[in-house]
PDB file of C-alpha atoms and ligand atoms in Angstrom:
ATOM      1  CA  MET A1437     -54.180 -60.017 -33.230  1.00  0.00           C
ATOM      2  CA  GLU A1438     -56.281 -56.821 -33.685  1.00  0.00           C
ATOM      3  CA  LYS A1439     -60.012 -57.415 -32.502  1.00  0.00           C
ATOM      4  CA  THR A1440     -62.425 -57.828 -35.244  1.00  0.00           C
ATOM      5  CA  LEU A1441     -64.123 -54.759 -36.097  1.00  0.00           C
ATOM      6  CA  VAL A1442     -67.449 -54.590 -36.937  1.00  0.00           C
ATOM      7  CA  VAL A1443     -68.825 -50.810 -38.505  1.00  0.00           C
ATOM      8  CA  ALA A1444     -72.616 -49.926 -39.117  1.00  0.00           C
ATOM      9  CA  ASN A1445     -73.102 -47.284 -41.633  1.00  0.00           C
ATOM     10  CA  TRP A1446     -76.724 -46.200 -40.956  1.00  0.00           C
ATOM     11  CA  LYS A1447     -76.494 -44.020 -44.046  1.00  0.00           C
ATOM     12  CA  GLU A1448     -79.499 -41.148 -44.005  1.00  0.00           C
ATOM     13  CA  TYR A1449     -81.415 -43.094 -42.034  1.00  0.00           C
ATOM     14  CA  LYS A1450     -83.222 -42.736 -38.139  1.00  0.00           C
ATOM     15  CA  ASN A1451     -84.283 -39.822 -36.323  1.00  0.00           C
ATOM     16  CA  ILE A1452     -83.232 -38.987 -32.616  1.00  0.00           C
ATOM     17  CA  SER A1453     -85.966 -41.485 -31.083  1.00  0.00           C
ATOM     18  CA  GLU A1454     -85.128 -44.475 -33.658  1.00  0.00           C
ATOM     19  CA  ALA A1455     -81.653 -44.543 -32.890  1.00  0.00           C
ATOM     20  CA  LYS A1456     -82.025 -44.151 -29.151  1.00  0.00           C
ATOM     21  CA  ARG A1457     -84.405 -47.162 -29.240  1.00  0.00           C
ATOM     22  CA  TRP A1458     -81.657 -49.043 -31.633  1.00  0.00           C
ATOM     23  CA  VAL A1459     -78.940 -48.106 -28.700  1.00  0.00           C
ATOM     24  CA  GLU A1460     -81.359 -49.568 -26.013  1.00  0.00           C
ATOM     25  CA  VAL A1461     -82.181 -52.916 -27.986  1.00  0.00           C
ATOM     26  CA  PHE A1462     -78.805 -53.212 -29.155  1.00  0.00           C
ATOM     27  CA  GLY A1463     -76.982 -52.289 -26.291  1.00  0.00           C
ATOM     28  CA  LYS A1464     -78.087 -55.227 -24.184  1.00  0.00           C
ATOM     29  CA  ARG A1465     -76.938 -57.577 -26.764  1.00  0.00           C
ATOM     30  CA  VAL A1466     -73.412 -55.908 -27.021  1.00  0.00           C
ATOM     31  CA  ASN A1467     -70.649 -58.451 -27.547  1.00  0.00           C
ATOM     32  CA  LYS A1468     -67.349 -57.256 -25.802  1.00  0.00           C
ATOM     33  CA  GLY A1469     -64.752 -59.465 -27.742  1.00  0.00           C
ATOM     34  CA  ILE A1470     -65.292 -57.211 -30.702  1.00  0.00           C
ATOM     35  CA  ASN A1471     -64.744 -53.775 -31.534  1.00  0.00           C
ATOM     36  CA  ILE A1472     -67.890 -52.019 -32.838  1.00  0.00           C
ATOM     37  CA  VAL A1473     -68.206 -48.739 -34.388  1.00  0.00           C
ATOM     38  CA  VAL A1474     -71.547 -46.973 -35.235  1.00  0.00           C
ATOM     39  CA  CYS A1475     -71.909 -44.271 -37.683  1.00  0.00           C
ATOM     40  CA  PRO A1476     -74.867 -42.598 -37.553  1.00  0.00           C
ATOM     41  CA  SER A1477     -75.781 -38.981 -39.607  1.00  0.00           C
ATOM     42  CA  PHE A1478     -74.110 -36.094 -37.963  1.00  0.00           C
ATOM     43  CA  VAL A1479     -77.026 -34.904 -36.133  1.00  0.00           C
ATOM     44  CA  LEU A1480     -77.215 -37.910 -34.094  1.00  0.00           C
ATOM     45  CA  ILE A1481     -73.857 -37.793 -33.209  1.00  0.00           C
ATOM     46  CA  PRO A1482     -73.905 -35.576 -29.870  1.00  0.00           C
ATOM     47  CA  PRO A1483     -76.855 -36.992 -28.436  1.00  0.00           C
ATOM     48  CA  LEU A1484     -75.746 -40.546 -29.306  1.00  0.00           C
ATOM     49  CA  HIS A1485     -72.343 -39.935 -27.919  1.00  0.00           C
ATOM     50  CA  SER A1486     -73.847 -38.732 -24.430  1.00  0.00           C
ATOM     51  CA  SER A1487     -76.020 -42.012 -24.017  1.00  0.00           C
ATOM     52  CA  PHE A1488     -73.278 -44.369 -25.144  1.00  0.00           C
ATOM     53  CA  ILE A1489     -70.986 -42.760 -22.402  1.00  0.00           C
ATOM     54  CA  ILE A1490     -73.736 -43.222 -19.976  1.00  0.00           C
ATOM     55  CA  HIS A1491     -74.913 -46.798 -20.968  1.00  0.00           C
ATOM     56  CA  ASN A1492     -72.327 -48.532 -22.818  1.00  0.00           C
ATOM     57  CA  SER A1493     -68.629 -47.471 -23.412  1.00  0.00           C
ATOM     58  CA  SER A1494     -67.988 -50.478 -25.293  1.00  0.00           C
ATOM     59  CA  PHE A1495     -69.436 -48.612 -28.524  1.00  0.00           C
ATOM     60  CA  SER A1496     -67.442 -46.319 -30.739  1.00  0.00           C
ATOM     61  CA  LEU A1497     -69.218 -43.527 -32.618  1.00  0.00           C
ATOM     62  CA  GLY A1498     -68.033 -42.939 -36.332  1.00  0.00           C
ATOM     63  CA  ALA A1499     -68.871 -40.151 -38.754  1.00  0.00           C
ATOM     64  CA  GLN A1500     -69.956 -40.897 -42.284  1.00  0.00           C
ATOM     65  CA  ASP A1501     -68.146 -38.238 -43.585  1.00  0.00           C
ATOM     66  CA  VAL A1502     -65.783 -35.387 -43.152  1.00  0.00           C
ATOM     67  CA  SER A1503     -64.969 -31.787 -44.531  1.00  0.00           C
ATOM     68  CA  LYS A1504     -61.859 -31.917 -47.237  1.00  0.00           C
ATOM     69  CA  PHE A1505     -61.130 -28.303 -45.413  1.00  0.00           C
ATOM     70  CA  GLU A1506     -59.932 -27.376 -42.030  1.00  0.00           C
ATOM     71  CA  GLU A1507     -62.468 -24.923 -41.319  1.00  0.00           C
ATOM     72  CA  GLY A1508     -63.512 -21.531 -42.860  1.00  0.00           C
ATOM     73  CA  PRO A1509     -66.376 -20.294 -44.813  1.00  0.00           C
ATOM     74  CA  TYR A1510     -67.491 -23.705 -46.037  1.00  0.00           C
ATOM     75  CA  THR A1511     -71.654 -23.675 -45.704  1.00  0.00           C
ATOM     76  CA  GLY A1512     -72.606 -26.965 -44.536  1.00  0.00           C
ATOM     77  CA  GLY A1513     -69.238 -28.760 -43.742  1.00  0.00           C
ATOM     78  CA  VAL A1514     -68.357 -30.672 -40.466  1.00  0.00           C
ATOM     79  CA  SER A1515     -64.704 -30.674 -39.934  1.00  0.00           C
ATOM     80  CA  ALA A1516     -62.050 -33.024 -38.229  1.00  0.00           C
ATOM     81  CA  ARG A1517     -61.745 -30.758 -35.469  1.00  0.00           C
ATOM     82  CA  GLN A1518     -65.400 -30.745 -34.868  1.00  0.00           C
ATOM     83  CA  LEU A1519     -65.736 -34.284 -34.962  1.00  0.00           C
ATOM     84  CA  ALA A1520     -62.894 -35.224 -32.952  1.00  0.00           C
ATOM     85  CA  ASP A1521     -64.596 -34.424 -29.608  1.00  0.00           C
ATOM     86  CA  PHE A1522     -67.055 -37.208 -30.266  1.00  0.00           C
ATOM     87  CA  VAL A1523     -65.852 -40.048 -32.986  1.00  0.00           C
ATOM     88  CA  SER A1524     -62.732 -41.773 -33.341  1.00  0.00           C
ATOM     89  CA  TYR A1525     -63.305 -43.398 -36.915  1.00  0.00           C
ATOM     90  CA  VAL A1526     -64.902 -41.451 -40.110  1.00  0.00           C
ATOM     91  CA  ILE A1527     -66.172 -43.528 -43.203  1.00  0.00           C
ATOM     92  CA  VAL A1528     -64.316 -41.794 -46.346  1.00  0.00           C
ATOM     93  CA  GLY A1529     -64.941 -42.218 -50.125  1.00  0.00           C
ATOM     94  CA  HIS A1530     -67.895 -44.021 -49.875  1.00  0.00           C
ATOM     95  CA  SER A1531     -69.373 -45.093 -53.197  1.00  0.00           C
ATOM     96  CA  GLU A1532     -72.590 -42.906 -52.240  1.00  0.00           C
ATOM     97  CA  ARG A1533     -70.760 -39.719 -51.837  1.00  0.00           C
ATOM     98  CA  ARG A1534     -69.087 -40.196 -55.167  1.00  0.00           C
ATOM     99  CA  ARG A1535     -72.220 -40.800 -56.986  1.00  0.00           C
ATOM    100  CA  HIS A1536     -74.663 -38.209 -55.280  1.00  0.00           C
ATOM    101  CA  PHE A1537     -72.520 -35.675 -54.248  1.00  0.00           C
ATOM    102  CA  GLY A1538     -69.855 -35.640 -56.891  1.00  0.00           C
ATOM    103  CA  GLU A1539     -66.812 -36.637 -54.512  1.00  0.00           C
ATOM    104  CA  THR A1540     -63.345 -37.226 -56.168  1.00  0.00           C
ATOM    105  CA  ASP A1541     -60.477 -39.343 -55.685  1.00  0.00           C
ATOM    106  CA  GLU A1542     -58.691 -35.734 -54.200  1.00  0.00           C
ATOM    107  CA  ASP A1543     -61.251 -35.115 -52.348  1.00  0.00           C
ATOM    108  CA  VAL A1544     -60.878 -38.206 -50.730  1.00  0.00           C
ATOM    109  CA  ARG A1545     -57.180 -37.606 -50.494  1.00  0.00           C
ATOM    110  CA  LEU A1546     -57.826 -34.394 -48.816  1.00  0.00           C
ATOM    111  CA  LYS A1547     -60.287 -35.937 -46.059  1.00  0.00           C
ATOM    112  CA  ILE A1548     -57.606 -38.327 -45.088  1.00  0.00           C
ATOM    113  CA  GLU A1549     -55.291 -35.869 -44.411  1.00  0.00           C
ATOM    114  CA  GLN A1550     -57.751 -34.135 -42.099  1.00  0.00           C
ATOM    115  CA  CYS A1551     -58.454 -37.361 -40.447  1.00  0.00           C
ATOM    116  CA  PHE A1552     -54.670 -37.679 -39.890  1.00  0.00           C
ATOM    117  CA  GLY A1553     -54.740 -33.956 -38.353  1.00  0.00           C
ATOM    118  CA  TYR A1554     -57.309 -34.687 -35.819  1.00  0.00           C
ATOM    119  CA  GLU A1555     -56.341 -38.369 -34.717  1.00  0.00           C
ATOM    120  CA  LEU A1556     -59.390 -39.849 -36.476  1.00  0.00           C
ATOM    121  CA  THR A1557     -58.920 -43.205 -38.255  1.00  0.00           C
ATOM    122  CA  PRO A1558     -60.590 -43.106 -41.793  1.00  0.00           C
ATOM    123  CA  ILE A1559     -62.093 -46.166 -42.757  1.00  0.00           C
ATOM    124  CA  VAL A1560     -61.698 -45.237 -46.710  1.00  0.00           C
ATOM    125  CA  CYS A1561     -63.808 -47.053 -49.281  1.00  0.00           C
ATOM    126  CA  VAL A1562     -62.489 -48.684 -52.197  1.00  0.00           C
ATOM    127  CA  SER A1563     -63.628 -50.255 -54.777  1.00  0.00           C
ATOM    128  CA  ASN A1564     -60.369 -51.148 -57.027  1.00  0.00           C
ATOM    129  CA  LEU A1565     -56.966 -51.194 -56.624  1.00  0.00           C
ATOM    130  CA  GLU A1566     -55.960 -48.178 -58.361  1.00  0.00           C
ATOM    131  CA  GLN A1567     -57.754 -46.381 -55.227  1.00  0.00           C
ATOM    132  CA  VAL A1568     -55.767 -48.085 -52.802  1.00  0.00           C
ATOM    133  CA  SER A1569     -52.433 -47.132 -54.261  1.00  0.00           C
ATOM    134  CA  ARG A1570     -53.631 -43.522 -54.897  1.00  0.00           C
ATOM    135  CA  TYR A1571     -54.506 -43.137 -50.953  1.00  0.00           C
ATOM    136  CA  GLN A1572     -51.609 -44.757 -49.794  1.00  0.00           C
ATOM    137  CA  SER A1573     -49.748 -42.349 -51.422  1.00  0.00           C
ATOM    138  CA  VAL A1574     -51.169 -40.005 -48.693  1.00  0.00           C
ATOM    139  CA  LYS A1575     -48.385 -39.012 -46.247  1.00  0.00           C
ATOM    140  CA  VAL A1576     -49.175 -41.524 -43.630  1.00  0.00           C
ATOM    141  CA  SER A1577     -49.242 -39.968 -40.166  1.00  0.00           C
ATOM    142  CA  GLY A1578     -52.116 -42.529 -38.899  1.00  0.00           C
ATOM    143  CA  GLU A1579     -53.657 -46.129 -39.859  1.00  0.00           C
ATOM    144  CA  ILE A1580     -55.970 -46.301 -42.956  1.00  0.00           C
ATOM    145  CA  ILE A1581     -58.415 -48.973 -42.734  1.00  0.00           C
ATOM    146  CA  PHE A1582     -59.304 -50.051 -46.298  1.00  0.00           C
ATOM    147  CA  ALA A1583     -62.815 -51.215 -46.812  1.00  0.00           C
ATOM    148  CA  PHE A1584     -63.275 -52.970 -50.208  1.00  0.00           C
ATOM    149  CA  GLU A1585     -66.754 -52.329 -51.121  1.00  0.00           C
ATOM    150  CA  PRO A1586     -67.502 -53.642 -54.796  1.00  0.00           C
ATOM    151  CA  LEU A1587     -70.094 -51.220 -56.506  1.00  0.00           C
ATOM    152  CA  PHE A1588     -72.208 -54.042 -57.591  1.00  0.00           C
ATOM    153  CA  ALA A1589     -72.315 -55.360 -54.214  1.00  0.00           C
ATOM    154  CA  VAL A1590     -73.439 -52.184 -52.190  1.00  0.00           C
ATOM    155  CA  GLY A1591     -77.158 -52.454 -51.163  1.00  0.00           C
ATOM    156  CA  SER A1592     -77.823 -54.641 -54.219  1.00  0.00           C
ATOM    157  CA  GLY A1593     -78.468 -57.912 -51.668  1.00  0.00           C
ATOM    158  CA  GLN A1594     -75.625 -59.268 -53.920  1.00  0.00           C
ATOM    159  CA  PRO A1595     -72.370 -59.713 -52.059  1.00  0.00           C
ATOM    160  CA  ASP A1596     -69.410 -60.428 -53.351  1.00  0.00           C
ATOM    161  CA  THR A1597     -67.469 -63.878 -52.849  1.00  0.00           C
ATOM    162  CA  PRO A1598     -65.509 -64.293 -49.480  1.00  0.00           C
ATOM    163  CA  GLU A1599     -62.829 -65.455 -51.959  1.00  0.00           C
ATOM    164  CA  ASN A1600     -62.720 -62.305 -54.066  1.00  0.00           C
ATOM    165  CA  ALA A1601     -62.676 -60.297 -50.992  1.00  0.00           C
ATOM    166  CA  GLN A1602     -59.724 -62.288 -49.794  1.00  0.00           C
ATOM    167  CA  ASP A1603     -57.782 -61.828 -53.187  1.00  0.00           C
ATOM    168  CA  PHE A1604     -58.397 -58.040 -53.060  1.00  0.00           C
ATOM    169  CA  ALA A1605     -56.806 -58.113 -49.301  1.00  0.00           C
ATOM    170  CA  LYS A1606     -53.825 -60.211 -50.437  1.00  0.00           C
ATOM    171  CA  LYS A1607     -53.140 -57.699 -53.506  1.00  0.00           C
ATOM    172  CA  VAL A1608     -53.461 -54.528 -50.939  1.00  0.00           C
ATOM    173  CA  GLY A1609     -51.096 -56.722 -48.795  1.00  0.00           C
ATOM    174  CA  ARG A1610     -52.766 -56.189 -45.563  1.00  0.00           C
ATOM    175  CA  GLN A1611     -55.872 -56.869 -43.787  1.00  0.00           C
ATOM    176  CA  ILE A1612     -59.010 -55.109 -45.128  1.00  0.00           C
ATOM    177  CA  LEU A1613     -62.769 -55.101 -44.131  1.00  0.00           C
ATOM    178  CA  TYR A1614     -65.336 -55.984 -46.688  1.00  0.00           C
ATOM    179  CA  GLY A1615     -68.520 -54.154 -47.106  1.00  0.00           C
ATOM    180  CA  GLY A1616     -71.528 -54.776 -49.598  1.00  0.00           C
ATOM    181  CA  SER A1617     -74.609 -56.632 -48.562  1.00  0.00           C
ATOM    182  CA  VAL A1618     -73.428 -58.519 -45.607  1.00  0.00           C
ATOM    183  CA  ASN A1619     -75.848 -59.768 -43.457  1.00  0.00           C
ATOM    184  CA  SER A1620     -75.883 -62.570 -40.364  1.00  0.00           C
ATOM    185  CA  GLU A1621     -76.195 -65.218 -42.803  1.00  0.00           C
ATOM    186  CA  ASN A1622     -73.123 -64.177 -44.752  1.00  0.00           C
ATOM    187  CA  VAL A1623     -70.834 -62.106 -42.323  1.00  0.00           C
ATOM    188  CA  LYS A1624     -68.544 -65.523 -41.181  1.00  0.00           C
ATOM    189  CA  SER A1625     -67.827 -66.241 -44.674  1.00  0.00           C
ATOM    190  CA  PHE A1626     -65.979 -63.391 -44.995  1.00  0.00           C
ATOM    191  CA  VAL A1627     -64.342 -62.774 -41.631  1.00  0.00           C
ATOM    192  CA  ASP A1628     -63.342 -66.723 -41.951  1.00  0.00           C
ATOM    193  CA  GLN A1629     -60.745 -65.013 -44.769  1.00  0.00           C
ATOM    194  CA  PRO A1630     -57.318 -64.444 -43.196  1.00  0.00           C
ATOM    195  CA  ASP A1631     -57.075 -60.782 -44.493  1.00  0.00           C
ATOM    196  CA  ILE A1632     -60.656 -59.830 -43.548  1.00  0.00           C
ATOM    197  CA  ARG A1633     -60.399 -57.850 -40.605  1.00  0.00           C
ATOM    198  CA  GLY A1634     -64.045 -57.210 -40.464  1.00  0.00           C
ATOM    199  CA  VAL A1635     -66.904 -55.747 -42.338  1.00  0.00           C
ATOM    200  CA  LEU A1636     -68.952 -52.391 -42.829  1.00  0.00           C
ATOM    201  CA  VAL A1637     -72.441 -53.022 -42.703  1.00  0.00           C
ATOM    202  CA  GLY A1638     -75.311 -51.055 -44.210  1.00  0.00           C
ATOM    203  CA  GLN A1639     -78.811 -52.001 -44.758  1.00  0.00           C
ATOM    204  CA  ALA A1640     -78.274 -55.121 -42.401  1.00  0.00           C
ATOM    205  CA  SER A1641     -77.342 -52.792 -39.431  1.00  0.00           C
ATOM    206  CA  LEU A1642     -80.592 -50.621 -39.232  1.00  0.00           C
ATOM    207  CA  ASP A1643     -82.040 -53.132 -37.429  1.00  0.00           C
ATOM    208  CA  PRO A1644     -80.539 -53.756 -33.954  1.00  0.00           C
ATOM    209  CA  ALA A1645     -81.538 -57.264 -33.427  1.00  0.00           C
ATOM    210  CA  GLU A1646     -79.926 -58.392 -37.121  1.00  0.00           C
ATOM    211  CA  PHE A1647     -77.123 -56.111 -36.277  1.00  0.00           C
ATOM    212  CA  ALA A1648     -76.455 -58.108 -33.081  1.00  0.00           C
ATOM    213  CA  ARG A1649     -76.922 -61.395 -34.809  1.00  0.00           C
ATOM    214  CA  ILE A1650     -73.863 -60.029 -37.127  1.00  0.00           C
ATOM    215  CA  CYS A1651     -71.797 -59.154 -34.327  1.00  0.00           C
ATOM    216  CA  TYR A1652     -72.362 -62.481 -32.455  1.00  0.00           C
ATOM    217  CA  GLU A1653     -71.598 -64.641 -35.576  1.00  0.00           C
ATOM    218  CA  VAL A1654     -68.157 -62.694 -35.916  1.00  0.00           C
ATOM    219  CA  ARG A1655     -66.867 -63.221 -31.992  1.00  0.00           C
TER     220      ARG A1655
HETATM  221  P1  PGA B3128     -74.835 -52.800 -47.440  1.00  0.00           P
HETATM  222  O1  PGA B3128     -73.994 -51.303 -47.720  1.00  0.00           O
HETATM  223  O2  PGA B3128     -74.509 -53.241 -46.757  1.00  0.00           O
HETATM  224  O3  PGA B3128     -76.412 -51.878 -47.390  1.00  0.00           O
HETATM  225  O4  PGA B3128     -74.587 -52.970 -48.742  1.00  0.00           O
HETATM  226  C1  PGA B3128     -72.943 -51.311 -47.415  1.00  0.00           C
HETATM  227  C2  PGA B3128     -71.996 -49.797 -47.159  1.00  0.00           C
HETATM  228  O5  PGA B3128     -72.596 -49.088 -48.159  1.00  0.00           O
HETATM  229  O6  PGA B3128     -71.108 -49.531 -46.714  1.00  0.00           O
END
């Protein structure tokens, strides 16, 4: 059976000293029985990569996004090839990327392909079944991890019910992550569902003690 996967999405929070402090506090409490992926802003990835190697190889790093282009004159872009030296996972198609940066389903599809080209595992955020079938049609040369993130639940403090998340997973036909207002109080109710393989955590991942409690609850 796959280890439970707990993903921290730091969004546009933390500078390098805050990030290193987080690693120091959380690192002491790490739970080796689960798979933990921390997704910081791009600029934090290389320095954290160095400190993870030195202090804590049981963490993996992920990115919050990737360019849809392989390489070229795309100012501000960060490619899968560049990321592959540092991370194993990439969050793709987050609803905040769609809402604030105009990302489309076609962009998401191209980003998934970029991930596959460089052996990165895409964690693809979806809020409905149409998106799942659209992305499932990407030529599969690797694993897609779907994260069900209902729009109303992201960043609202109002999670969906574990039963709804389980129902969504059943319809997808395989195990998925759940994301949206997960915290240490409710995380167990989600991962106890047979087809919820783990969680994607935003706000509650910013505090290392709270994130450690989440990881403890799912062990
Ligand atoms: P939240 O964010 O935990 O703050 O709701 C989840 C996410 O954006 O992935």
